[in-house]
Amino acid sequence: MKKSFLFSSLLVVLLTSSCSNVTPDAASNQVLPVKENAKEDKDAPPPLNEAEKGVLQKLGGELLPDQNIKIGDITILRREKEISFPGTVNMTSGDLEVLISMPHGRVHESLLGSKVDPMKLQIALLLLGAENGTRTGGEKIKQGTVFNIDVKPEGGKRIPVENWLSNKQTSKPMDRLGWVFVGSSFSHDMLCLAKEEGNIVNIWSFGNTILDNPASTGENDDFIVVNPNTVGKYQSPVTIYFSFRDKGK
């Protein structure tokens, strides 16, 4: 099993369609730098130059008219320094081990479902400037970038995902401590294991995933449950947002 930890530089992988076609070694240290704001709109993200557009094309992405970036179903919101992607409410009661799973993942114990490609999500986080690391940090490899996760029901307000979760040991809402970018491991034949296992964000820190739970509630599977009084309707669509917990990023 192989895992890449990237800290000071951006991993750019020549991504075409799926995670299984990507190897962690097929990378170059190119970046999409932040430039001065465009004169036409001081709030608009800066345009990309031709070299940056070439990198984006190799990633299978596209530059949108508003200068945000689209990679598959994932939108990189450059001005807000966030990413968003579609999902659905997958459970309205019961014990949870997964926050966001793919359709072939542990859907029987996942709050949300999404069809996004985990490797494309990993690339999007790196393009945003995040660094993958360990769940809690250590002497040799530091903790990965911590993100807040919000959900926005169709026609509703954007709220912290923890509003839909409860700690059954304390009978209180799950603490909003963020979710750590750990990144996926790869098999000996270079399959992305987060995609193979169907995990996008884990609550119980078990198996391969892109984001993981850094809190003590991630240490076993007997803490977090759905809050049936606050969660959205079953199978209702939501937009999922990842934003830097450290706004200084």
XYZ file of C-alpha atoms in Angstrom:
249
model
C 0.000 0.000 0.000
C 1.380 3.379 -0.978
C 0.457 6.848 0.238
C 1.743 10.257 -0.856
C 1.969 13.136 1.628
C 2.390 16.542 -0.001
C 3.160 19.637 1.987
C 4.875 22.617 0.375
C 4.066 21.958 -3.278
C 1.009 21.181 -5.371
C 0.592 17.690 -6.734
C -0.619 17.848 -10.327
C -1.628 14.455 -11.692
C -2.417 13.841 -15.328
C -6.015 12.933 -14.681
C -8.325 11.890 -17.484
C -11.443 10.222 -16.153
C -11.188 7.975 -13.125
C -9.105 7.416 -10.047
C -8.011 3.975 -11.195
C -6.057 5.548 -14.059
C -3.996 7.751 -11.752
C -0.726 6.877 -10.082
C 0.627 8.969 -7.203
C 4.024 9.178 -8.901
C 2.694 10.686 -12.142
C 3.072 14.233 -10.914
C 4.887 17.500 -11.471
C 5.226 20.469 -9.153
C 3.221 22.994 -11.116
C 0.843 25.404 -9.439
C -2.089 27.626 -10.246
C -0.793 30.810 -8.579
C -2.885 33.584 -7.133
C -2.463 36.798 -9.089
C -3.583 40.372 -8.649
C -7.330 40.820 -8.955
C -8.716 41.522 -12.388
C -9.276 45.221 -13.119
C -12.827 44.672 -14.332
C -14.046 43.326 -11.002
C -11.991 43.582 -7.853
C -13.938 40.676 -6.353
C -13.556 38.395 -9.366
C -10.902 35.657 -9.269
C -7.916 36.395 -11.520
C -7.856 34.880 -15.003
C -5.597 31.911 -15.715
C -2.713 32.255 -18.134
C -2.210 29.822 -21.004
C 0.190 27.596 -19.069
C -2.295 27.274 -16.225
C -5.090 26.512 -18.671
C -2.903 23.765 -20.131
C -2.430 22.197 -16.696
C -6.160 22.405 -16.076
C -6.898 20.696 -19.381
C -4.547 17.843 -18.461
C -6.508 17.467 -15.226
C -9.701 17.017 -17.216
C -11.035 20.298 -15.839
C -12.541 23.408 -17.359
C -12.497 27.115 -16.608
C -16.010 28.453 -16.111
C -17.150 31.898 -17.350
C -17.021 33.198 -13.764
C -13.345 32.075 -13.583
C -14.112 29.250 -11.176
C -12.847 25.759 -12.026
C -14.877 22.635 -12.706
C -13.405 19.132 -12.376
C -16.070 16.507 -12.920
C -18.909 17.314 -10.520
C -16.632 19.404 -8.297
C -16.494 23.205 -8.461
C -13.465 25.052 -7.106
C -14.749 28.437 -5.909
C -11.563 30.426 -6.296
C -12.638 33.687 -4.685
C -14.177 31.971 -1.657
C -11.363 29.377 -1.503
C -13.913 26.593 -1.174
C -15.051 23.588 -3.139
C -18.600 22.383 -3.671
C -20.210 19.279 -5.127
C -23.661 17.641 -5.201
C -24.914 14.985 -2.832
C -28.081 13.560 -1.309
C -29.374 12.848 2.182
C -28.795 9.116 2.566
C -29.967 8.450 6.156
C -32.441 10.158 8.476
C -31.822 8.036 11.587
C -29.370 5.482 12.943
C -25.685 4.965 13.744
C -23.074 6.399 11.395
C -19.556 5.387 10.386
C -19.288 7.470 7.214
C -20.184 11.098 6.565
C -20.148 10.939 2.746
C -20.002 7.711 0.756
C -20.150 6.715 -2.883
C -23.083 4.569 -4.118
C -21.025 1.367 -3.771
C -19.668 2.322 -0.338
C -21.075 1.840 3.157
C -24.393 3.472 2.325
C -26.127 1.632 5.176
C -24.153 3.767 7.646
C -23.471 7.023 5.767
C -25.246 10.341 6.328
C -24.758 11.612 2.773
C -24.188 10.043 -0.618
C -22.329 11.470 -3.608
C -21.069 10.255 -6.965
C -17.966 12.465 -7.036
C -14.670 10.776 -7.895
C -12.484 10.727 -4.742
C -9.300 11.268 -6.747
C -10.736 14.311 -8.490
C -11.771 15.580 -5.081
C -8.223 15.058 -3.836
C -6.881 16.996 -6.831
C -9.379 19.812 -6.219
C -8.262 20.141 -2.605
C -4.625 20.336 -3.676
C -5.444 22.966 -6.295
C -7.160 24.933 -3.553
C -3.902 24.938 -1.595
C -4.614 22.196 0.937
C -1.978 19.747 2.146
C -2.698 16.130 2.947
C -1.183 14.589 6.068
C -2.110 12.403 8.998
C -5.391 12.438 10.879
C -3.955 13.853 14.112
C -0.379 14.784 13.228
C 2.918 13.364 14.400
C 6.639 14.023 14.684
C 7.508 13.168 11.081
C 4.310 13.936 9.183
C 2.067 16.768 10.265
C -1.698 16.789 10.356
C -3.438 17.433 7.066
C -5.328 20.626 6.352
C -8.539 20.858 8.365
C -11.791 21.736 6.604
C -15.238 22.707 7.750
C -18.036 20.879 5.949
C -21.378 22.566 5.308
C -24.519 21.392 3.551
C -27.094 23.448 1.688
C -30.439 21.761 1.021
C -32.162 22.698 -2.214
C -33.953 25.984 -1.541
C -32.596 26.104 2.012
C -29.810 27.738 3.982
C -26.222 26.589 4.205
C -25.541 25.020 7.615
C -22.749 23.066 9.343
C -23.085 19.347 8.670
C -22.696 18.779 12.411
C -26.213 20.236 12.811
C -27.463 16.909 11.467
C -25.294 14.796 13.787
C -25.464 13.849 17.467
C -23.023 12.244 19.897
C -25.040 9.453 21.492
C -22.572 9.194 24.388
C -23.267 12.793 25.457
C -26.735 13.342 23.928
C -25.375 16.580 22.466
C -24.741 17.733 18.892
C -21.442 16.612 17.393
C -18.726 19.176 18.100
C -17.618 21.203 15.077
C -13.909 20.392 15.085
C -13.396 20.061 11.346
C -12.394 17.212 9.035
C -8.789 16.425 8.099
C -7.469 16.017 4.557
C -5.631 12.686 4.793
C -5.817 11.636 1.139
C -6.174 8.167 -0.280
C -3.702 5.308 -0.307
C -3.052 3.303 -3.469
C -2.868 -0.430 -4.060
C 0.217 -2.150 -5.496
C -1.384 -1.877 -8.944
C -2.111 1.821 -8.408
C -5.828 1.698 -7.709
C -7.144 4.554 -5.586
C -8.377 2.761 -2.488
C -10.777 5.477 -1.339
C -12.630 5.020 -4.605
C -12.431 1.229 -4.420
C -13.887 1.288 -0.892
C -16.401 4.024 -1.702
C -15.354 6.467 1.036
C -15.241 10.242 0.636
C -15.372 11.439 4.270
C -15.244 9.056 7.242
C -16.675 9.592 10.720
C -15.096 6.452 12.163
C -11.445 6.500 11.145
C -11.449 3.141 9.408
C -10.453 2.461 5.818
C -9.274 4.730 3.044
C -10.861 8.126 2.597
C -10.159 11.682 1.456
C -11.208 13.492 4.650
C -11.227 11.923 8.120
C -12.521 12.735 11.595
C -9.681 14.018 13.838
C -11.708 13.962 17.061
C -11.948 11.216 19.666
C -15.316 10.319 18.125
C -13.338 8.965 15.171
C -11.657 6.289 17.266
C -14.562 3.833 17.234
C -17.949 3.359 15.610
C -20.138 3.888 18.669
C -20.354 7.677 18.944
C -22.108 9.498 16.129
C -25.727 9.123 15.026
C -28.099 11.040 12.771
C -30.154 13.729 14.490
C -33.635 12.848 13.180
C -35.061 16.169 14.348
C -32.806 18.327 12.190
C -31.658 16.246 9.201
C -33.031 16.895 5.725
C -35.554 14.682 3.975
C -34.439 11.264 2.757
C -32.890 11.361 -0.725
C -33.279 15.142 -0.928
C -30.498 16.904 -2.879
C -27.875 18.995 -1.117
C -24.807 20.964 -2.098
C -21.783 20.025 -0.001
C -19.111 22.647 0.755
C -15.552 22.213 2.019
C -13.950 25.409 3.371
C -10.697 26.030 5.216
C -11.170 25.930 8.977
C -8.119 28.180 9.221
C -9.322 31.208 7.269
C -5.739 32.419 6.993
C -5.065 29.798 4.308
